[in-house]
C-alpha cells in the first residue's frame, strides 16, 4: 500500500474519506461548464479525497490532476460566476491596505481586487495562469503576470507589504 502524505504537514497521518467517480466528474464538467477535463485524468484510475488527521485539511490524491491556464480560461467562459468581482474576504483585506503599500494578489483572476487596490493608491501586482484573465487585466491597466509563486518570489522575495490569496489554496497541488 502506498503511503500518502498531507501536503500541509508532510506526515502520513491521513485518512481516505471518499473516492470520486472520474467518469462522472468529466461528464459533469462537460455538461455544466462546457469544459473537457479528460486530459487531467490520463492514467489515473482513482481520484480520492483524503483528510489530514493533524490539520483537518482535505485534499485530492493523486496530486497530478491540476488545472492549467487553459482550464481556468474555459471555466471562466462556461461558468459566469467563477470570477466574482468582490467577496467578503476582499473587503476584509482591502481595509488592511494603506496608500503606497506594495500588494501581491496570487491567483488574481481578472484583477477586480487589484483595480480596487490601485484606486486606493497602493501598488498592485497579480499572478494568474489564465491567459484570458491576464489579458483582460492588462487591458484595464493592471499588472498581472503569468508566473508561479516560486518564480515570482525569487525576484521579489521581500518586496511586498501585503500578500493576498483568495480562494486559492484548493488549486495548489504543491503546498
PDB file of C-alpha atoms in Angstrom:
ATOM      1  CA  UNK A   1       0.000   0.000   0.000  1.00  0.00           C
ATOM      2  CA  UNK A   2       1.233   3.472  -0.967  1.00  0.00           C
ATOM      3  CA  UNK A   3       1.990   5.996   1.782  1.00  0.00           C
ATOM      4  CA  UNK A   4       0.009   9.196   1.262  1.00  0.00           C
ATOM      5  CA  UNK A   5       1.338  12.379   2.865  1.00  0.00           C
ATOM      6  CA  UNK A   6      -0.555  15.522   3.746  1.00  0.00           C
ATOM      7  CA  UNK A   7       0.561  18.424   1.545  1.00  0.00           C
ATOM      8  CA  UNK A   8       0.378  20.677   4.583  1.00  0.00           C
ATOM      9  CA  UNK A   9       2.131  18.692   7.326  1.00  0.00           C
ATOM     10  CA  UNK A  10       4.120  16.262   5.143  1.00  0.00           C
ATOM     11  CA  UNK A  11       3.052  13.467   7.504  1.00  0.00           C
ATOM     12  CA  UNK A  12       1.230  10.305   6.528  1.00  0.00           C
ATOM     13  CA  UNK A  13      -1.361  10.686   9.268  1.00  0.00           C
ATOM     14  CA  UNK A  14      -4.156  10.823   6.693  1.00  0.00           C
ATOM     15  CA  UNK A  15      -7.456   9.044   6.192  1.00  0.00           C
ATOM     16  CA  UNK A  16      -9.229   8.318   2.896  1.00  0.00           C
ATOM     17  CA  UNK A  17     -12.731   9.748   3.196  1.00  0.00           C
ATOM     18  CA  UNK A  18     -14.123   9.402  -0.330  1.00  0.00           C
ATOM     19  CA  UNK A  19     -13.434   8.247  -3.878  1.00  0.00           C
ATOM     20  CA  UNK A  20     -14.651  10.330  -6.797  1.00  0.00           C
ATOM     21  CA  UNK A  21     -16.073   8.753  -9.926  1.00  0.00           C
ATOM     22  CA  UNK A  22     -13.764  10.168 -12.618  1.00  0.00           C
ATOM     23  CA  UNK A  23     -16.136   9.367 -15.499  1.00  0.00           C
ATOM     24  CA  UNK A  24     -18.954  11.210 -13.702  1.00  0.00           C
ATOM     25  CA  UNK A  25     -16.665  14.134 -12.876  1.00  0.00           C
ATOM     26  CA  UNK A  26     -15.646  14.507 -16.531  1.00  0.00           C
ATOM     27  CA  UNK A  27     -19.273  14.300 -17.650  1.00  0.00           C
ATOM     28  CA  UNK A  28     -20.357  16.958 -15.121  1.00  0.00           C
ATOM     29  CA  UNK A  29     -17.646  19.438 -16.152  1.00  0.00           C
ATOM     30  CA  UNK A  30     -18.630  18.974 -19.783  1.00  0.00           C
ATOM     31  CA  UNK A  31     -22.370  19.355 -19.225  1.00  0.00           C
ATOM     32  CA  UNK A  32     -22.290  22.140 -16.584  1.00  0.00           C
ATOM     33  CA  UNK A  33     -19.341  24.261 -17.752  1.00  0.00           C
ATOM     34  CA  UNK A  34     -18.591  23.054 -21.311  1.00  0.00           C
ATOM     35  CA  UNK A  35     -15.054  22.131 -20.201  1.00  0.00           C
ATOM     36  CA  UNK A  36     -13.376  18.877 -21.198  1.00  0.00           C
ATOM     37  CA  UNK A  37     -11.172  17.821 -18.268  1.00  0.00           C
ATOM     38  CA  UNK A  38     -10.208  14.421 -19.706  1.00  0.00           C
ATOM     39  CA  UNK A  39      -6.561  15.445 -20.213  1.00  0.00           C
ATOM     40  CA  UNK A  40      -6.099  15.782 -16.443  1.00  0.00           C
ATOM     41  CA  UNK A  41      -7.051  12.176 -15.786  1.00  0.00           C
ATOM     42  CA  UNK A  42      -4.852  10.257 -18.215  1.00  0.00           C
ATOM     43  CA  UNK A  43      -3.521   7.126 -16.480  1.00  0.00           C
ATOM     44  CA  UNK A  44      -5.431   7.919 -13.271  1.00  0.00           C
ATOM     45  CA  UNK A  45      -7.667   5.091 -12.156  1.00  0.00           C
ATOM     46  CA  UNK A  46      -8.903   6.634  -8.903  1.00  0.00           C
ATOM     47  CA  UNK A  47      -9.198  10.141  -7.501  1.00  0.00           C
ATOM     48  CA  UNK A  48      -9.563  10.010  -3.741  1.00  0.00           C
ATOM     49  CA  UNK A  49     -10.234  12.616  -1.094  1.00  0.00           C
ATOM     50  CA  UNK A  50      -8.062  12.314   1.992  1.00  0.00           C
ATOM     51  CA  UNK A  51      -8.151  14.190   5.256  1.00  0.00           C
ATOM     52  CA  UNK A  52      -5.058  15.072   7.230  1.00  0.00           C
ATOM     53  CA  UNK A  53      -5.791  13.956  10.776  1.00  0.00           C
ATOM     54  CA  UNK A  54      -3.493  16.632  12.236  1.00  0.00           C
ATOM     55  CA  UNK A  55      -4.703  19.715  10.344  1.00  0.00           C
ATOM     56  CA  UNK A  56      -8.106  18.506   9.051  1.00  0.00           C
ATOM     57  CA  UNK A  57      -7.094  19.676   5.566  1.00  0.00           C
ATOM     58  CA  UNK A  58      -8.924  17.693   2.913  1.00  0.00           C
ATOM     59  CA  UNK A  59      -7.077  17.098  -0.351  1.00  0.00           C
ATOM     60  CA  UNK A  60      -7.276  15.121  -3.559  1.00  0.00           C
ATOM     61  CA  UNK A  61      -4.868  12.321  -4.324  1.00  0.00           C
ATOM     62  CA  UNK A  62      -3.089  11.830  -6.623  1.00  0.00           C
ATOM     63  CA  UNK A  63      -1.923  15.426  -6.816  1.00  0.00           C
ATOM     64  CA  UNK A  64      -1.337  15.326 -10.573  1.00  0.00           C
ATOM     65  CA  UNK A  65      -4.757  16.447 -11.906  1.00  0.00           C
ATOM     66  CA  UNK A  66      -4.157  20.174 -11.584  1.00  0.00           C
ATOM     67  CA  UNK A  67      -5.855  22.821 -13.696  1.00  0.00           C
ATOM     68  CA  UNK A  68      -3.744  24.830 -16.113  1.00  0.00           C
ATOM     69  CA  UNK A  69      -4.300  28.269 -17.620  1.00  0.00           C
ATOM     70  CA  UNK A  70      -6.450  26.878 -20.424  1.00  0.00           C
ATOM     71  CA  UNK A  71      -8.688  25.104 -17.902  1.00  0.00           C
ATOM     72  CA  UNK A  72      -9.352  28.320 -15.975  1.00  0.00           C
ATOM     73  CA  UNK A  73      -9.918  30.225 -19.198  1.00  0.00           C
ATOM     74  CA  UNK A  74     -12.512  27.673 -20.315  1.00  0.00           C
ATOM     75  CA  UNK A  75     -14.084  27.526 -16.852  1.00  0.00           C
ATOM     76  CA  UNK A  76     -14.401  31.320 -16.747  1.00  0.00           C
ATOM     77  CA  UNK A  77     -16.261  31.239 -20.068  1.00  0.00           C
ATOM     78  CA  UNK A  78     -18.520  28.326 -19.126  1.00  0.00           C
ATOM     79  CA  UNK A  79     -19.323  29.480 -15.585  1.00  0.00           C
ATOM     80  CA  UNK A  80     -20.104  33.183 -15.461  1.00  0.00           C
ATOM     81  CA  UNK A  81     -19.885  33.357 -11.652  1.00  0.00           C
ATOM     82  CA  UNK A  82     -16.423  31.833 -11.421  1.00  0.00           C
ATOM     83  CA  UNK A  83     -14.584  35.151 -11.177  1.00  0.00           C
ATOM     84  CA  UNK A  84     -16.581  37.086  -8.593  1.00  0.00           C
ATOM     85  CA  UNK A  85     -15.861  40.807  -8.706  1.00  0.00           C
ATOM     86  CA  UNK A  86     -15.975  41.343  -4.942  1.00  0.00           C
ATOM     87  CA  UNK A  87     -16.206  38.993  -1.966  1.00  0.00           C
ATOM     88  CA  UNK A  88     -16.306  39.497   1.768  1.00  0.00           C
ATOM     89  CA  UNK A  89     -12.638  38.442   2.030  1.00  0.00           C
ATOM     90  CA  UNK A  90     -11.659  41.119  -0.495  1.00  0.00           C
ATOM     91  CA  UNK A  91     -13.285  43.744   1.685  1.00  0.00           C
ATOM     92  CA  UNK A  92     -11.526  42.488   4.801  1.00  0.00           C
ATOM     93  CA  UNK A  93      -8.087  42.515   3.147  1.00  0.00           C
ATOM     94  CA  UNK A  94      -8.783  45.845   1.452  1.00  0.00           C
ATOM     95  CA  UNK A  95      -9.242  47.516   4.846  1.00  0.00           C
ATOM     96  CA  UNK A  96      -5.685  46.493   5.812  1.00  0.00           C
ATOM     97  CA  UNK A  97      -4.066  48.137   2.781  1.00  0.00           C
ATOM     98  CA  UNK A  98      -2.551  51.589   3.059  1.00  0.00           C
ATOM     99  CA  UNK A  99      -1.699  54.002   0.246  1.00  0.00           C
ATOM    100  CA  UNK A 100       1.729  53.219  -1.235  1.00  0.00           C
ATOM    101  CA  UNK A 101       1.692  49.619   0.022  1.00  0.00           C
ATOM    102  CA  UNK A 102       3.038  47.021  -2.386  1.00  0.00           C
ATOM    103  CA  UNK A 103       0.331  44.357  -2.715  1.00  0.00           C
ATOM    104  CA  UNK A 104       0.548  40.953  -4.382  1.00  0.00           C
ATOM    105  CA  UNK A 105      -2.635  39.046  -5.216  1.00  0.00           C
ATOM    106  CA  UNK A 106      -1.863  35.401  -6.003  1.00  0.00           C
ATOM    107  CA  UNK A 107      -4.474  33.848  -8.264  1.00  0.00           C
ATOM    108  CA  UNK A 108      -5.921  37.289  -9.025  1.00  0.00           C
ATOM    109  CA  UNK A 109      -8.161  36.227 -11.901  1.00  0.00           C
ATOM    110  CA  UNK A 110      -9.210  39.224 -13.975  1.00  0.00           C
ATOM    111  CA  UNK A 111      -7.894  41.655 -11.365  1.00  0.00           C
ATOM    112  CA  UNK A 112     -11.050  43.061  -9.774  1.00  0.00           C
ATOM    113  CA  UNK A 113      -9.306  43.248  -6.390  1.00  0.00           C
ATOM    114  CA  UNK A 114      -6.141  44.713  -7.948  1.00  0.00           C
ATOM    115  CA  UNK A 115      -8.143  47.517  -9.543  1.00  0.00           C
ATOM    116  CA  UNK A 116      -9.693  48.452  -6.211  1.00  0.00           C
ATOM    117  CA  UNK A 117      -6.234  48.347  -4.571  1.00  0.00           C
ATOM    118  CA  UNK A 118      -4.872  50.715  -7.240  1.00  0.00           C
ATOM    119  CA  UNK A 119      -7.794  53.060  -6.611  1.00  0.00           C
ATOM    120  CA  UNK A 120      -6.510  53.266  -3.021  1.00  0.00           C
ATOM    121  CA  UNK A 121      -3.117  54.464  -4.377  1.00  0.00           C
ATOM    122  CA  UNK A 122      -1.376  51.228  -3.484  1.00  0.00           C
ATOM    123  CA  UNK A 123       0.908  49.421  -5.930  1.00  0.00           C
ATOM    124  CA  UNK A 124      -0.715  46.177  -7.005  1.00  0.00           C
ATOM    125  CA  UNK A 125       0.620  43.117  -8.817  1.00  0.00           C
ATOM    126  CA  UNK A 126      -1.282  39.949  -9.592  1.00  0.00           C
ATOM    127  CA  UNK A 127      -0.310  36.405 -10.539  1.00  0.00           C
ATOM    128  CA  UNK A 128      -2.596  34.173 -12.581  1.00  0.00           C
ATOM    129  CA  UNK A 129      -2.264  31.365 -15.126  1.00  0.00           C
ATOM    130  CA  UNK A 130      -5.471  32.077 -17.037  1.00  0.00           C
ATOM    131  CA  UNK A 131      -4.309  33.843 -20.242  1.00  0.00           C
ATOM    132  CA  UNK A 132      -7.730  35.460 -20.755  1.00  0.00           C
ATOM    133  CA  UNK A 133      -7.709  36.874 -17.222  1.00  0.00           C
ATOM    134  CA  UNK A 134      -4.153  38.169 -17.654  1.00  0.00           C
ATOM    135  CA  UNK A 135      -5.075  39.850 -20.943  1.00  0.00           C
ATOM    136  CA  UNK A 136      -8.292  41.320 -19.516  1.00  0.00           C
ATOM    137  CA  UNK A 137      -6.370  42.750 -16.562  1.00  0.00           C
ATOM    138  CA  UNK A 138      -3.687  44.220 -18.796  1.00  0.00           C
ATOM    139  CA  UNK A 139      -6.391  45.915 -20.897  1.00  0.00           C
ATOM    140  CA  UNK A 140      -7.599  47.519 -17.651  1.00  0.00           C
ATOM    141  CA  UNK A 141      -4.079  48.812 -16.912  1.00  0.00           C
ATOM    142  CA  UNK A 142      -3.298  46.194 -14.274  1.00  0.00           C
ATOM    143  CA  UNK A 143      -0.004  44.405 -13.731  1.00  0.00           C
ATOM    144  CA  UNK A 144      -0.865  40.708 -13.959  1.00  0.00           C
ATOM    145  CA  UNK A 145       1.910  38.184 -14.559  1.00  0.00           C
ATOM    146  CA  UNK A 146       1.615  34.574 -15.618  1.00  0.00           C
ATOM    147  CA  UNK A 147       4.224  33.003 -13.366  1.00  0.00           C
ATOM    148  CA  UNK A 148       4.402  30.727 -10.363  1.00  0.00           C
ATOM    149  CA  UNK A 149       4.669  31.915  -6.794  1.00  0.00           C
ATOM    150  CA  UNK A 150       8.132  30.354  -6.671  1.00  0.00           C
ATOM    151  CA  UNK A 151       9.323  32.186  -9.796  1.00  0.00           C
ATOM    152  CA  UNK A 152       7.939  35.486  -8.578  1.00  0.00           C
ATOM    153  CA  UNK A 153       9.278  35.165  -5.036  1.00  0.00           C
ATOM    154  CA  UNK A 154      12.805  34.503  -6.315  1.00  0.00           C
ATOM    155  CA  UNK A 155      12.826  38.007  -7.824  1.00  0.00           C
ATOM    156  CA  UNK A 156      10.599  39.859  -5.337  1.00  0.00           C
ATOM    157  CA  UNK A 157      11.144  37.989  -2.061  1.00  0.00           C
ATOM    158  CA  UNK A 158      10.952  40.951   0.314  1.00  0.00           C
ATOM    159  CA  UNK A 159       9.197  43.466  -1.913  1.00  0.00           C
ATOM    160  CA  UNK A 160       5.578  43.254  -0.798  1.00  0.00           C
ATOM    161  CA  UNK A 161       3.890  44.734   2.239  1.00  0.00           C
ATOM    162  CA  UNK A 162       0.754  42.616   1.804  1.00  0.00           C
ATOM    163  CA  UNK A 163       0.277  39.313   0.001  1.00  0.00           C
ATOM    164  CA  UNK A 164      -3.240  38.019  -0.656  1.00  0.00           C
ATOM    165  CA  UNK A 165      -4.541  34.738  -1.997  1.00  0.00           C
ATOM    166  CA  UNK A 166      -8.309  34.412  -2.208  1.00  0.00           C
ATOM    167  CA  UNK A 167      -9.949  31.049  -2.911  1.00  0.00           C
ATOM    168  CA  UNK A 168      -6.568  29.717  -3.992  1.00  0.00           C
ATOM    169  CA  UNK A 169      -5.357  27.011  -1.647  1.00  0.00           C
ATOM    170  CA  UNK A 170      -7.577  24.331  -3.169  1.00  0.00           C
ATOM    171  CA  UNK A 171      -5.879  24.892  -6.545  1.00  0.00           C
ATOM    172  CA  UNK A 172      -2.311  24.369  -5.313  1.00  0.00           C
ATOM    173  CA  UNK A 173      -1.019  20.827  -5.508  1.00  0.00           C
ATOM    174  CA  UNK A 174       2.494  21.505  -4.167  1.00  0.00           C
ATOM    175  CA  UNK A 175       1.884  23.487  -0.990  1.00  0.00           C
TER     176      UNK A 175
END
